[in-house]
PDB file of C-alpha atoms in Angstrom:
ATOM      1  CA  MET A   1     158.723 -90.805  47.754  1.00 48.00           C
ATOM      2  CA  GLU A   2     160.222 -87.318  47.878  1.00 51.00           C
ATOM      3  CA  GLU A   3     163.388 -86.790  49.911  1.00 60.00           C
ATOM      4  CA  THR A   4     163.551 -83.773  52.222  1.00 74.00           C
ATOM      5  CA  MET A   5     166.174 -81.151  51.363  1.00 79.00           C
ATOM      6  CA  HIS A   6     168.333 -80.654  54.452  1.00 89.00           C
ATOM      7  CA  THR A   7     169.448 -77.194  55.537  1.00 92.00           C
ATOM      8  CA  TYR A   8     172.972 -76.625  56.810  1.00 96.00           C
ATOM      9  CA  TYR A   9     174.643 -73.470  58.084  1.00 95.00           C
ATOM     10  CA  ARG A  10     177.973 -72.027  56.980  1.00 96.00           C
ATOM     11  CA  TYR A  11     180.490 -72.161  59.814  1.00 95.00           C
ATOM     12  CA  ASP A  12     182.077 -68.740  60.190  1.00 86.00           C
ATOM     13  CA  GLY A  13     184.726 -69.572  62.782  1.00 85.00           C
ATOM     14  CA  GLY A  14     182.699 -68.385  65.762  1.00 83.00           C
ATOM     15  CA  ALA A  15     181.948 -70.470  68.826  1.00 80.00           C
ATOM     16  CA  PRO A  16     178.728 -72.457  68.342  1.00 87.00           C
ATOM     17  CA  ALA A  17     176.919 -73.783  71.400  1.00 88.00           C
ATOM     18  CA  PRO A  18     178.131 -77.035  72.966  1.00 89.00           C
ATOM     19  CA  GLY A  19     176.575 -80.010  71.206  1.00 88.00           C
ATOM     20  CA  ALA A  20     176.665 -78.361  67.772  1.00 91.00           C
ATOM     21  CA  LEU A  21     178.142 -80.381  64.910  1.00 94.00           C
ATOM     22  CA  ILE A  22     180.541 -78.993  62.295  1.00 95.00           C
ATOM     23  CA  ILE A  23     181.256 -80.951  59.114  1.00 96.00           C
ATOM     24  CA  LYS A  24     184.570 -79.847  57.619  1.00 96.00           C
ATOM     25  CA  PHE A  25     185.154 -80.584  53.939  1.00 97.00           C
ATOM     26  CA  TYR A  26     188.597 -80.456  52.352  1.00 96.00           C
ATOM     27  CA  HIS A  27     190.471 -81.753  49.313  1.00 95.00           C
ATOM     28  CA  SER A  28     192.226 -85.100  49.595  1.00 93.00           C
ATOM     29  CA  GLY A  29     193.962 -85.532  46.268  1.00 92.00           C
ATOM     30  CA  ASP A  30     191.283 -84.831  43.671  1.00 92.00           C
ATOM     31  CA  GLU A  31     188.392 -85.870  45.947  1.00 95.00           C
ATOM     32  CA  ILE A  32     186.415 -84.039  48.605  1.00 96.00           C
ATOM     33  CA  ARG A  33     186.477 -85.659  52.037  1.00 96.00           C
ATOM     34  CA  GLY A  34     185.197 -84.616  55.427  1.00 95.00           C
ATOM     35  CA  PHE A  35     185.076 -85.226  59.143  1.00 94.00           C
ATOM     36  CA  ILE A  36     182.708 -84.189  61.913  1.00 94.00           C
ATOM     37  CA  ARG A  37     183.542 -82.207  65.030  1.00 93.00           C
ATOM     38  CA  LYS A  38     181.139 -82.033  67.971  1.00 91.00           C
ATOM     39  CA  ILE A  39     181.560 -78.881  70.065  1.00 90.00           C
ATOM     40  CA  ALA A  40     182.153 -79.713  73.728  1.00 90.00           C
ATOM     41  CA  GLU A  41     181.602 -77.734  76.895  1.00 88.00           C
ATOM     42  CA  THR A  42     184.279 -75.083  77.522  1.00 84.00           C
ATOM     43  CA  SER A  43     186.242 -77.264  79.957  1.00 88.00           C
ATOM     44  CA  GLU A  44     186.384 -80.266  77.582  1.00 90.00           C
ATOM     45  CA  ASP A  45     187.963 -81.067  74.212  1.00 88.00           C
ATOM     46  CA  ASP A  46     185.782 -81.254  71.088  1.00 87.00           C
ATOM     47  CA  ALA A  47     185.066 -84.755  69.768  1.00 84.00           C
ATOM     48  CA  ILE A  48     186.250 -85.624  66.245  1.00 85.00           C
ATOM     49  CA  PHE A  49     184.786 -88.557  64.347  1.00 79.00           C
ATOM     50  CA  PRO A  50     185.315 -90.735  62.621  1.00 69.00           C
ATOM     51  CA  GLY A  51     189.058 -91.228  62.736  1.00 69.00           C
ATOM     52  CA  GLU A  52     189.221 -91.587  58.945  1.00 77.00           C
ATOM     53  CA  GLU A  53     188.070 -89.251  56.195  1.00 86.00           C
ATOM     54  CA  MET A  54     184.590 -89.737  54.721  1.00 94.00           C
ATOM     55  CA  GLU A  55     182.843 -88.959  51.460  1.00 95.00           C
ATOM     56  CA  PRO A  56     180.414 -86.002  51.771  1.00 96.00           C
ATOM     57  CA  GLU A  57     177.249 -88.140  51.679  1.00 95.00           C
ATOM     58  CA  ALA A  58     178.549 -90.347  54.510  1.00 95.00           C
ATOM     59  CA  ALA A  59     179.507 -87.279  56.570  1.00 95.00           C
ATOM     60  CA  PHE A  60     176.016 -85.787  56.192  1.00 95.00           C
ATOM     61  CA  ARG A  61     174.356 -89.113  57.122  1.00 93.00           C
ATOM     62  CA  MET A  62     176.547 -89.505  60.214  1.00 93.00           C
ATOM     63  CA  ALA A  63     175.918 -85.907  61.317  1.00 93.00           C
ATOM     64  CA  GLU A  64     172.145 -86.314  60.896  1.00 91.00           C
ATOM     65  CA  ASN A  65     172.255 -89.573  62.897  1.00 90.00           C
ATOM     66  CA  LYS A  66     174.246 -87.951  65.723  1.00 87.00           C
ATOM     67  CA  ASN A  67     171.982 -84.885  65.756  1.00 86.00           C
ATOM     68  CA  ARG A  68     168.842 -86.517  67.109  1.00 80.00           C
ATOM     69  CA  GLY A  69     166.758 -85.523  70.074  1.00 74.00           C
ATOM     70  CA  PRO A  70     164.413 -82.727  71.057  1.00 77.00           C
ATOM     71  CA  ASP A  71     166.831 -79.772  70.868  1.00 78.00           C
ATOM     72  CA  LYS A  72     168.645 -80.561  67.632  1.00 82.00           C
ATOM     73  CA  PRO A  73     171.212 -77.788  67.144  1.00 83.00           C
ATOM     74  CA  PRO A  74     171.915 -76.739  63.559  1.00 86.00           C
ATOM     75  CA  ILE A  75     174.573 -78.624  61.627  1.00 94.00           C
ATOM     76  CA  PHE A  76     177.355 -76.314  60.454  1.00 97.00           C
ATOM     77  CA  VAL A  77     179.535 -76.812  57.379  1.00 97.00           C
ATOM     78  CA  GLU A  78     183.091 -75.545  56.976  1.00 97.00           C
ATOM     79  CA  LEU A  79     184.482 -75.512  53.437  1.00 97.00           C
ATOM     80  CA  SER A  80     188.279 -75.513  53.170  1.00 96.00           C
ATOM     81  CA  GLU A  81     189.958 -73.447  50.499  1.00 93.00           C
ATOM     82  CA  GLY A  82     188.915 -74.513  47.020  1.00 93.00           C
ATOM     83  CA  VAL A  83     185.950 -76.665  48.118  1.00 96.00           C
ATOM     84  CA  GLN A  84     182.681 -75.572  46.503  1.00 95.00           C
ATOM     85  CA  TRP A  85     179.229 -76.326  47.919  1.00 97.00           C
ATOM     86  CA  ASP A  86     177.292 -78.898  45.880  1.00 96.00           C
ATOM     87  CA  PRO A  87     173.545 -78.060  45.853  1.00 96.00           C
ATOM     88  CA  ALA A  88     172.824 -81.823  45.742  1.00 94.00           C
ATOM     89  CA  TRP A  89     174.015 -81.941  49.379  1.00 95.00           C
ATOM     90  CA  GLY A  90     171.155 -79.679  50.540  1.00 95.00           C
ATOM     91  CA  ARG A  91     170.703 -76.003  51.260  1.00 95.00           C
ATOM     92  CA  LEU A  92     173.568 -73.950  52.748  1.00 96.00           C
ATOM     93  CA  MET A  93     172.509 -70.862  54.675  1.00 94.00           C
TER      94      MET A  93
END
């Protein structure tokens, strides 16, 4: 069974539409960890989950699970300084 290559979009610091998800990856010691931020309506605070750092694969799985429904917005990825995109994670546009 062939696995589908997911496409993610580079977060450029703009203001994505409410409901969009941003996975932020950063260095924690010598490992790469991440968390997910869900963009809220202008009058509300963005949601951050989970409360602890995650490995990249877990962050992608959680984002895909939270991004279900008919109008799935794109999932954005923010790479902190020194973090390089791994093509095994999918395609980054």
